[in-house]
Short mmCIF file of C-alpha atoms and ligand atoms in Angstrom, two decimals:
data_model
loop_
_atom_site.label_atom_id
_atom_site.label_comp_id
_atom_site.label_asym_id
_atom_site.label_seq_id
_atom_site.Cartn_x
_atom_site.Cartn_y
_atom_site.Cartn_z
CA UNK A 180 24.37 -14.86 12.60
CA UNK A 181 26.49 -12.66 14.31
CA UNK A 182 25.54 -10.37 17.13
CA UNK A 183 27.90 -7.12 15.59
CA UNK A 184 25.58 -3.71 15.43
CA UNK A 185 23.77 -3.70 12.11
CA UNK A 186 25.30 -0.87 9.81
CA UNK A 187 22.48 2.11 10.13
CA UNK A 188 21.22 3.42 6.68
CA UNK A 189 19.55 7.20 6.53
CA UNK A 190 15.73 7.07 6.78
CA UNK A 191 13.77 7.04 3.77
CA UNK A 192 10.96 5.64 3.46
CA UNK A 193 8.99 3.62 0.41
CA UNK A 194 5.46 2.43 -0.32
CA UNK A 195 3.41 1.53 -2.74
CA UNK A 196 -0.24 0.96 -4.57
CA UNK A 197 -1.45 -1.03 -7.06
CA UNK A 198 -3.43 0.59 -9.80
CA UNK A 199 -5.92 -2.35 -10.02
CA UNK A 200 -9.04 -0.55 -9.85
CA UNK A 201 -10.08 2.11 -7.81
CA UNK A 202 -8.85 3.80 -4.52
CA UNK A 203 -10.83 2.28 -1.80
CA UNK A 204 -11.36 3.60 1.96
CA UNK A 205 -9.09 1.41 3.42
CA UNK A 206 -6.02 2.35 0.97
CA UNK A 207 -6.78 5.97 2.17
CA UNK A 208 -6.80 5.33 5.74
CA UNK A 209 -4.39 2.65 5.77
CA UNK A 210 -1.78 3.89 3.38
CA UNK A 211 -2.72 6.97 1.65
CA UNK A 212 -3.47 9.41 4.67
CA UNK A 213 -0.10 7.80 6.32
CA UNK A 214 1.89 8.71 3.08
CA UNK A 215 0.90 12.46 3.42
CA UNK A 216 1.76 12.68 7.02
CA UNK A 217 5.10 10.75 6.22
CA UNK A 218 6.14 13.20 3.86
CA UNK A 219 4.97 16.23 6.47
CA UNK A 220 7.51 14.44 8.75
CA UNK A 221 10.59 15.75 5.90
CA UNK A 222 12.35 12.26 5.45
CA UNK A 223 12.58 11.41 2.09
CA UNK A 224 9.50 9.63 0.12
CA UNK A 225 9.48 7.70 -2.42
CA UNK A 226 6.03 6.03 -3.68
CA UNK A 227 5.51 4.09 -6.41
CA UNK A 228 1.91 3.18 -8.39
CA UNK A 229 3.03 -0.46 -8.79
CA UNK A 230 1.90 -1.34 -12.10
CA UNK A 231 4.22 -4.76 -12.86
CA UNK A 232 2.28 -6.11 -9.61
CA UNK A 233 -1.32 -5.20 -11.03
CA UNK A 234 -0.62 -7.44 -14.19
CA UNK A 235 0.09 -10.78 -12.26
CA UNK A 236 -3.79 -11.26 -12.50
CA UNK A 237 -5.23 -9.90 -15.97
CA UNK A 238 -5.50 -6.19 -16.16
CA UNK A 239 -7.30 -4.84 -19.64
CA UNK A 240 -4.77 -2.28 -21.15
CA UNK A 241 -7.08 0.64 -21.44
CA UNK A 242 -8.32 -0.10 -18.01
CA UNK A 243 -4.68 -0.20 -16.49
CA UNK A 244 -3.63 2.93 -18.10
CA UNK A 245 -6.39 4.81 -16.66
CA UNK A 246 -6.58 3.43 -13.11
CA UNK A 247 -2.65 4.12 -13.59
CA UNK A 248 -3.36 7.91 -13.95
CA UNK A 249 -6.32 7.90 -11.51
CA UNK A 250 -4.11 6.50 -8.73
CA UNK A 251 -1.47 9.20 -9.66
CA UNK A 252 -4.52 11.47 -9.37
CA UNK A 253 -5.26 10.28 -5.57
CA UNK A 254 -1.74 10.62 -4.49
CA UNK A 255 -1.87 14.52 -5.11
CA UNK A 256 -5.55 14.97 -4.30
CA UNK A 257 -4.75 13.52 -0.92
CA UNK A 258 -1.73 15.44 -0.42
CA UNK A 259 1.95 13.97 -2.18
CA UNK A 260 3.29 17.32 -3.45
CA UNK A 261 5.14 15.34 -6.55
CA UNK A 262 8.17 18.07 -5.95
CA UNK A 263 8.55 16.92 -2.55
CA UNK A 264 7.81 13.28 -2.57
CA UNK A 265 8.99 10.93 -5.42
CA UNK A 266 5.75 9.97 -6.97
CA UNK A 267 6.14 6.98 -10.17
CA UNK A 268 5.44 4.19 -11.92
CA UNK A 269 7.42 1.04 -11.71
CA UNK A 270 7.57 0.02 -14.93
CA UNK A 271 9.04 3.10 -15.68
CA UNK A 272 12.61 2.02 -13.85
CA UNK A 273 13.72 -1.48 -14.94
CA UNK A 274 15.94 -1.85 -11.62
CA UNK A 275 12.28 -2.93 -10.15
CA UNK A 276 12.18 -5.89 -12.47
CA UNK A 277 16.03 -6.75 -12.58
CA UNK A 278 16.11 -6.92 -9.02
CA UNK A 279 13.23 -8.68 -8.44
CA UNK A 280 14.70 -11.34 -10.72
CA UNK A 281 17.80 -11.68 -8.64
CA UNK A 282 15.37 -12.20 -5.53
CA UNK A 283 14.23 -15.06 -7.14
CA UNK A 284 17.13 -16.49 -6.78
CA UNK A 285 17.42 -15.83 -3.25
CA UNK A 286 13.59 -16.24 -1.75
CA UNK A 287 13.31 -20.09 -1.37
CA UNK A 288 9.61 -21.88 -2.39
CA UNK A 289 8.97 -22.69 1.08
CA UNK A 290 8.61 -18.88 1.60
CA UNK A 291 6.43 -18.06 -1.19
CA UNK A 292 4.31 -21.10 -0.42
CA UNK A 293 3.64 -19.32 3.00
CA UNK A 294 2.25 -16.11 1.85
CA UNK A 295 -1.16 -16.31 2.63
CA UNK A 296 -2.20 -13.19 0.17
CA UNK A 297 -1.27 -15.76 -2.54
CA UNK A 298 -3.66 -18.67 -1.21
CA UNK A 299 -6.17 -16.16 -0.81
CA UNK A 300 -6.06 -14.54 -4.63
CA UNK A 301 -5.27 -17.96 -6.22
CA UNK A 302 -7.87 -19.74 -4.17
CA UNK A 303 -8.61 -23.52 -5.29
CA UNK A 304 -6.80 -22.40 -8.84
CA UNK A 305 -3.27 -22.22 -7.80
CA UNK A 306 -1.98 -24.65 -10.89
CA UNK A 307 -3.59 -21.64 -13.45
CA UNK A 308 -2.69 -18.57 -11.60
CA UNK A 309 0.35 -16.69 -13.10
CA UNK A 310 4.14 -17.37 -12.13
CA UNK A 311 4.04 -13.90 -11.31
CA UNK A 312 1.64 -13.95 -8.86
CA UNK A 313 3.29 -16.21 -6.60
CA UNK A 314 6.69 -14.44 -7.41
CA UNK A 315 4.89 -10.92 -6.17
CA UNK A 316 6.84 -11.09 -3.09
CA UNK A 317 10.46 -10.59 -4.30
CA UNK A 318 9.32 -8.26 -6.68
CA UNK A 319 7.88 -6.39 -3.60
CA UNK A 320 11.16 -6.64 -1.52
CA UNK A 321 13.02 -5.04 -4.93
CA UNK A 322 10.73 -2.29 -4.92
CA UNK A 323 11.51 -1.43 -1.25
CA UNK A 324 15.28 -2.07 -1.54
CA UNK A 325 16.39 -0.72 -4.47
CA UNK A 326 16.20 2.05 -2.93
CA UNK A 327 17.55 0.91 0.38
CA UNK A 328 14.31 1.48 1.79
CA UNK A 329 14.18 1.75 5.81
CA UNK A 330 10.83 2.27 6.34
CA UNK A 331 7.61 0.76 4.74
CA UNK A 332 4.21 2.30 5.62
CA UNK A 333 1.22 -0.42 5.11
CA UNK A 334 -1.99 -1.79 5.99
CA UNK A 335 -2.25 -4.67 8.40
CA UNK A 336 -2.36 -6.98 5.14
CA UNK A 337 1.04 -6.78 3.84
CA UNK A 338 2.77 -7.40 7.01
CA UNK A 339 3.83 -10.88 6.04
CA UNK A 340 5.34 -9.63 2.64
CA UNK A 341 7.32 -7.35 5.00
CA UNK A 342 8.80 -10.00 6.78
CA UNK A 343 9.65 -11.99 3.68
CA UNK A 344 11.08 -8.89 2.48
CA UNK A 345 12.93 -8.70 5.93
CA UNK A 346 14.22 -12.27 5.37
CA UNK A 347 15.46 -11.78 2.05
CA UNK A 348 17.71 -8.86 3.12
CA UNK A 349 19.01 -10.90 5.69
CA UNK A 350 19.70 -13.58 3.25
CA UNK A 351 21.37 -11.86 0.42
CA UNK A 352 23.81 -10.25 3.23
CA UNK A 353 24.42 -13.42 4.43
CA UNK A 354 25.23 -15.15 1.25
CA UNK A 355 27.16 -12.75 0.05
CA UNK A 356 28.95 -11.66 3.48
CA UNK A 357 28.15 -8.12 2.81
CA UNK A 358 25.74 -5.25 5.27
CA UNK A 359 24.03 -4.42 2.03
CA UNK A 360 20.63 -4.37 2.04
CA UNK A 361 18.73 -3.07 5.02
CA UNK A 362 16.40 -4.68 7.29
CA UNK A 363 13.35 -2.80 7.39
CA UNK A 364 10.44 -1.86 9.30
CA UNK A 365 7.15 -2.27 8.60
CA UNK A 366 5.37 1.24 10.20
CA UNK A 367 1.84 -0.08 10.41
CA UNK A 368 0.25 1.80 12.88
CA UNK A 369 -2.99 4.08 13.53
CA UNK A 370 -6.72 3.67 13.83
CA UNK A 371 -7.38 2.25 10.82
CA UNK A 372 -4.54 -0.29 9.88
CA UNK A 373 -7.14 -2.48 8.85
CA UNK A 374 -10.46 -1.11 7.75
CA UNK A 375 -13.06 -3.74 7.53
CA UNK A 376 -16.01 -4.25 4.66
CA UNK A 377 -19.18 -2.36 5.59
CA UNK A 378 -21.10 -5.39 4.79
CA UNK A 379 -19.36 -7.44 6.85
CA UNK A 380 -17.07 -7.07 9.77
CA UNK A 381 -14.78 -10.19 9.38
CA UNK A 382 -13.83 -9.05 6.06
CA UNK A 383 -11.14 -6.23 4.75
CA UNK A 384 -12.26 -3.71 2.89
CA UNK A 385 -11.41 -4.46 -0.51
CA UNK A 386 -11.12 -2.87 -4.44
CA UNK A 387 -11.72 -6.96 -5.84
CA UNK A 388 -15.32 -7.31 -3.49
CA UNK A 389 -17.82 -8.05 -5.45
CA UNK A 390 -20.52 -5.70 -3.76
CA UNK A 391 -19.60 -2.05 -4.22
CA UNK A 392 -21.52 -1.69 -1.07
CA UNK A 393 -18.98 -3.17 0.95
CA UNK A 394 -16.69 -0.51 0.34
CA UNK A 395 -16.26 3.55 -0.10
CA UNK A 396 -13.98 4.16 -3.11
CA UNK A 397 -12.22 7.78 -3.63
CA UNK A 398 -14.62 8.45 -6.46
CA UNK A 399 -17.84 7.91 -4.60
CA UNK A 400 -19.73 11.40 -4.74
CA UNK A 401 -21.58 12.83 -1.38
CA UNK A 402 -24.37 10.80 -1.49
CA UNK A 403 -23.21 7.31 -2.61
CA UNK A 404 -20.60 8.01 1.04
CA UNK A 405 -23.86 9.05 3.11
CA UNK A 406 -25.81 6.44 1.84
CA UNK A 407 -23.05 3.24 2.08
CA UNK A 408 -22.47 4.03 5.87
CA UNK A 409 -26.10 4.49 6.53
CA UNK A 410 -26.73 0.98 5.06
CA UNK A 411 -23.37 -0.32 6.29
CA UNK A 412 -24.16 -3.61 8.91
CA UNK A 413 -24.11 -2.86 12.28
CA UNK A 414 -25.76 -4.59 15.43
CA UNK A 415 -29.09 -3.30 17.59
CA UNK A 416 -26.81 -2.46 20.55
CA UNK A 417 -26.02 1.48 21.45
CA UNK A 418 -22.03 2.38 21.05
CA UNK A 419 -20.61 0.68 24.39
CA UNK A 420 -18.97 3.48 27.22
CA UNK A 421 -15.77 2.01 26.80
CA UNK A 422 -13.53 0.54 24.32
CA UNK A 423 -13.30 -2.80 25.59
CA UNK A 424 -17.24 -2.95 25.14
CA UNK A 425 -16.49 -3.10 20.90
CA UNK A 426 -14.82 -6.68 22.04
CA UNK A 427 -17.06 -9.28 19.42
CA UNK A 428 -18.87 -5.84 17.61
CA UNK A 429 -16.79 -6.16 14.49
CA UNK A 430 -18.94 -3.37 12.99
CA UNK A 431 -18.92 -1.32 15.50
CA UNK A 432 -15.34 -1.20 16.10
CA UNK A 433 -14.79 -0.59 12.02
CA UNK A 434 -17.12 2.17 12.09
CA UNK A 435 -15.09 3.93 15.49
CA UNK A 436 -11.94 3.26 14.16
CA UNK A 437 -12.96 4.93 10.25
CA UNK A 438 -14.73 7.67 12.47
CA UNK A 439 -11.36 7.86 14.51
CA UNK A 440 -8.58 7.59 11.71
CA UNK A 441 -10.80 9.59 9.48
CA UNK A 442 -10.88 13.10 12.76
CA UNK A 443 -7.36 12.38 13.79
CA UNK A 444 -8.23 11.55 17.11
CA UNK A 445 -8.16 8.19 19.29
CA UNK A 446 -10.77 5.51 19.10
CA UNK A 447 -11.09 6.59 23.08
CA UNK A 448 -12.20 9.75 22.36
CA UNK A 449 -14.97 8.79 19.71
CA UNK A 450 -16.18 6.03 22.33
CA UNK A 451 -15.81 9.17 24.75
CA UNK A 452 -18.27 11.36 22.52
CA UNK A 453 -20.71 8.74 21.22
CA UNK A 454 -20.97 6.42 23.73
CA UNK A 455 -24.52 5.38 24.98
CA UNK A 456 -25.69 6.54 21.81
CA UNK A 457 -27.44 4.16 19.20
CA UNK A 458 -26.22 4.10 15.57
CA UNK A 459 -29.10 6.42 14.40
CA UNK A 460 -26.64 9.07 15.85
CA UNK A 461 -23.39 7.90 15.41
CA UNK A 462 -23.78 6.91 11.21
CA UNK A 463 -24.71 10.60 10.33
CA UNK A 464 -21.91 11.91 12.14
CA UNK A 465 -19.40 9.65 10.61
CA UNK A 466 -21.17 10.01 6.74
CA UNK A 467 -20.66 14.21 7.16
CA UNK A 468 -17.13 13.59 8.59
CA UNK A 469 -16.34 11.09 5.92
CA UNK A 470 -18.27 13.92 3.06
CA UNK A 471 -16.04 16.52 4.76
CA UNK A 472 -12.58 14.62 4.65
CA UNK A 473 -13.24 12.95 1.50
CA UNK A 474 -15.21 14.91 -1.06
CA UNK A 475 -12.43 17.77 -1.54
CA UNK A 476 -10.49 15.00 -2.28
CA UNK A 477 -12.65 13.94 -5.06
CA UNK A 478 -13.14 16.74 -6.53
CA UNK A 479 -9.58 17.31 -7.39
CA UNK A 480 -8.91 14.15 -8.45
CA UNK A 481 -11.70 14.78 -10.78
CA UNK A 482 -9.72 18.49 -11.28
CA UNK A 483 -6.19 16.72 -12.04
CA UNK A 484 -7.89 13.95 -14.51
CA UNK A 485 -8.87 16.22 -17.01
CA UNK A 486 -5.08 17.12 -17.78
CA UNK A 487 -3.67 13.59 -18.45
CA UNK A 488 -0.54 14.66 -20.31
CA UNK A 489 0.35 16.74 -16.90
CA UNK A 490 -0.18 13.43 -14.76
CA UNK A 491 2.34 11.55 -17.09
CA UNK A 492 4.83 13.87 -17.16
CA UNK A 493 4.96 14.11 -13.48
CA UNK A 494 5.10 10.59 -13.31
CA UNK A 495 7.93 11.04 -15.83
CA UNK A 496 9.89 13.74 -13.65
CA UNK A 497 9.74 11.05 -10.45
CA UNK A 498 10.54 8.02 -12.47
CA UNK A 499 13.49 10.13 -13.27
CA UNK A 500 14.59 11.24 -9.51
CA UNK A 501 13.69 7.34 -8.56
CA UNK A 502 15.85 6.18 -11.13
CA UNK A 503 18.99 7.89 -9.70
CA UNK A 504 18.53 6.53 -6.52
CA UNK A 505 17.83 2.61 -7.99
CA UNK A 506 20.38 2.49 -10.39
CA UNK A 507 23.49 2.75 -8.83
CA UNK A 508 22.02 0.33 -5.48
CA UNK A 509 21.63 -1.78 -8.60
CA UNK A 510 24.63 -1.71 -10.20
CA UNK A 511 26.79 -2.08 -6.57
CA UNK A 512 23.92 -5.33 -6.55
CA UNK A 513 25.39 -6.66 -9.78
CA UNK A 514 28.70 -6.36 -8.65
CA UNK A 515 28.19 -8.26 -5.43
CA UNK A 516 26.56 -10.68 -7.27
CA UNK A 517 29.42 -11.53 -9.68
CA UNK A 518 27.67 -9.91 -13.03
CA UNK A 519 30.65 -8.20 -14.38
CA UNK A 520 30.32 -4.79 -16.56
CA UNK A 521 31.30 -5.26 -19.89
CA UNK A 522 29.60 -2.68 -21.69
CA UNK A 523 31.41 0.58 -21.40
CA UNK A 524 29.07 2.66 -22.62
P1 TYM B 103 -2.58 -2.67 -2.28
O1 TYM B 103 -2.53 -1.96 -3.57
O2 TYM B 103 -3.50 -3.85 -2.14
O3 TYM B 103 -2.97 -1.66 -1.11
C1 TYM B 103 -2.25 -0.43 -0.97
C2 TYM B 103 -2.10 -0.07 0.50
O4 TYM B 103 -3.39 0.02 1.11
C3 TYM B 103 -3.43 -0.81 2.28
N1 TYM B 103 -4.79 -1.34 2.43
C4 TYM B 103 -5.51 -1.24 3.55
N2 TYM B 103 -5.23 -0.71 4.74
C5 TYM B 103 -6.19 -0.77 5.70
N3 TYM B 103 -7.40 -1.37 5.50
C6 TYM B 103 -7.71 -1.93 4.32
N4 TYM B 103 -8.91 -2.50 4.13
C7 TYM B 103 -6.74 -1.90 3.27
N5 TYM B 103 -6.72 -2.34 1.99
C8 TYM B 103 -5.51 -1.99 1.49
C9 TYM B 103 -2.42 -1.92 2.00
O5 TYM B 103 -1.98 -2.53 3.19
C10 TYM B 103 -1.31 -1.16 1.29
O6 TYM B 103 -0.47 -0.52 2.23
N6 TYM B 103 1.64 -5.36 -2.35
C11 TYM B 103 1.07 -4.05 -2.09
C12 TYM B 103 1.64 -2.96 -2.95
C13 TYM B 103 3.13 -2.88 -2.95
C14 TYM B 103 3.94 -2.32 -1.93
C15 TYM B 103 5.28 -2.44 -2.42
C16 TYM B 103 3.68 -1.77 -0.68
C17 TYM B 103 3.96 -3.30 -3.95
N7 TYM B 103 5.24 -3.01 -3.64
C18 TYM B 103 6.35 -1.99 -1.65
C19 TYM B 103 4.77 -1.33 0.07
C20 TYM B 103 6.07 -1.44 -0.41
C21 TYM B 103 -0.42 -4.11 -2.36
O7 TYM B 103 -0.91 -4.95 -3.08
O8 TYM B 103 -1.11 -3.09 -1.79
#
């Protein structure tokens, strides 16, 4: 490769969630929260409810459309002003899918073989899981650049799609000898780039865990929140003085960094407040923080759900304003690629 100055492409930045259930803690912290502030920092957003990547494991129809429209929900309960932000649904701009398909023929099977999110969802049944699941990747890196995408807020978790997404960038310029496509950076950053399950501290948080204990969804009322983190697993020892005393306290350190992310402040200053003290202290403090942050939130998502045919129609008005970005990136693609126009229409 050569060692000339990449070409610099105007911030804006992309992310996205699946609608594959319900919004879960760790999407908030990890992705959610970050979205809003994003958007507060006036670069351009663009985030998409990702519903060709939910149906790469079986979604039920009626099920899909509604966790569609709840997600949409979230997203403006937790702050995406829809006018500001481009807030959509994939399927709703075909350059997603079209793209993607020309990634396939640039991501190599050695790549995809590598993506650990892929052994973990297909498990021991890797010969009966769909084609699309283990083609999720390049359908990720067309979501981000279609629209030339520089920055990608995420959880910890999808840090190795960003790099494949990275390397197919790099590829496609390469092959082609053109600076199209830019390299991007994953932003995954904060308290809570990782929030763990509440039952235990090795594992992420997570919409597919079996135990609804493990986790605090969006739609949890007041008490189901107070009550989770009062049961969540934790160990007999009092919060440590210091942060390197949560070293081999998985729970512990989950529970500092939610209580951190969660009151905008460093996980030193929650060690700085609650330190010394047992968990009978600390776990009501975090349940009325987490009521306070999270049950507003609720409540208009509750609000916004009773007036589906306004959620699809904004949907509608972003899938429109994505669309004019997407297209033309696409149609430059095609021409790079050697698809000629022929319809003139
Ligand atoms: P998904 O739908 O699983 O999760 C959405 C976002 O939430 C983050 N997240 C977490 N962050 C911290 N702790 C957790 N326990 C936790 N669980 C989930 C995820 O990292 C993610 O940022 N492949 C993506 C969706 C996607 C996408 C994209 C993202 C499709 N196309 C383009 C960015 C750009 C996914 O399945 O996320």
């Amino acid at each position: 490769m050569s060692d000339a100055p990449r070409k610099v492409f105007p911030q804006r930045i992309f992310s996205g969630i699946q609608p594959s259930g319900g919004l879960t803690l760790g999407n908030y912290l990890g992705a959610l929260k970050r979205f809003v502030a994003a958007q507060e920092d006036g670069i351009e957003t663009v985030y998409c409810i990702v519903d060709l990547h939910a149906i790469t494991v079986w979604q039920e129809p009626q099920k899909l459309r509604h966790a569609t429209r709840e997600l949409a929900a979230g997203f403006i309960a937790a702050g995406i002003d829809p006018a500001r932000s481009i807030l959509f649904n994939q399927s709703q701009v075909p350059a997603h899918a079209e793209l993607a398909w020309i990634f396939n023929c640039v991501a190599r099977m050695g790549w995809l073989r590598r993506m650990t999110q892929f052994k973990d969802k297909a498990g021991k049944h890797a010969e009966e899981a769909s084609v699309g699941l283990f083609a999720y990747p390049n359908l990720m890196a067309a979501d981000i650049l279609a629209y030339h995408a520089t920055h990608v807020p995420v959880g910890e978790d999808q840090k190795q799609h960003l790099e494949l997404t990275r390397d197919i960038a790099i590829k496609f310029n390469h092959d082609y000898g053109v600076e199209f496509f830019p390299v991007v950076e994953p932003v995954i950053e904060g308290a809570a780039t990782r929030v763990m399950s509440l039952r235990d501290g090795t594992k992420k948080m997570s919409k597919s865990d079996p135990s609804d204990q493990s986790r605090i969804n969006l739609t949890d009322d007041a008490d189901a929140i107070a009550q989770k983190i009062r049961k969540a697993r934790t160990d007999p020892e009092p919060l440590p003085e210091s942060l390197e005393g949560l070293e081999g306290r998985a729970e512990a350190r989950n529970l500092v960094n939610i209580y951190a992310s969660l009151a905008d402040i460093l996980p030193e200053a929650v060690i700085g407040e609650f330190g010394g003290q047992g968990f009978g202290a600390f776990k009501p403090a975090l349940a009325e923080l987490a009521v306070e942050k999270l049950a507003p939130i609720n409540a208009e998502m509750r609000r916004l759900m009773e007036d589906q045919a306004e959620i699809d129609r904004l949907l509608g008005q972003g899938a429109e304003r994505a669309q004019a970005i997407a297209e033309p990136i696409l149609a430059q693609t095609r021409e790079i690629v050697g698809l000629i126009r022929s319809r003139t229409g």
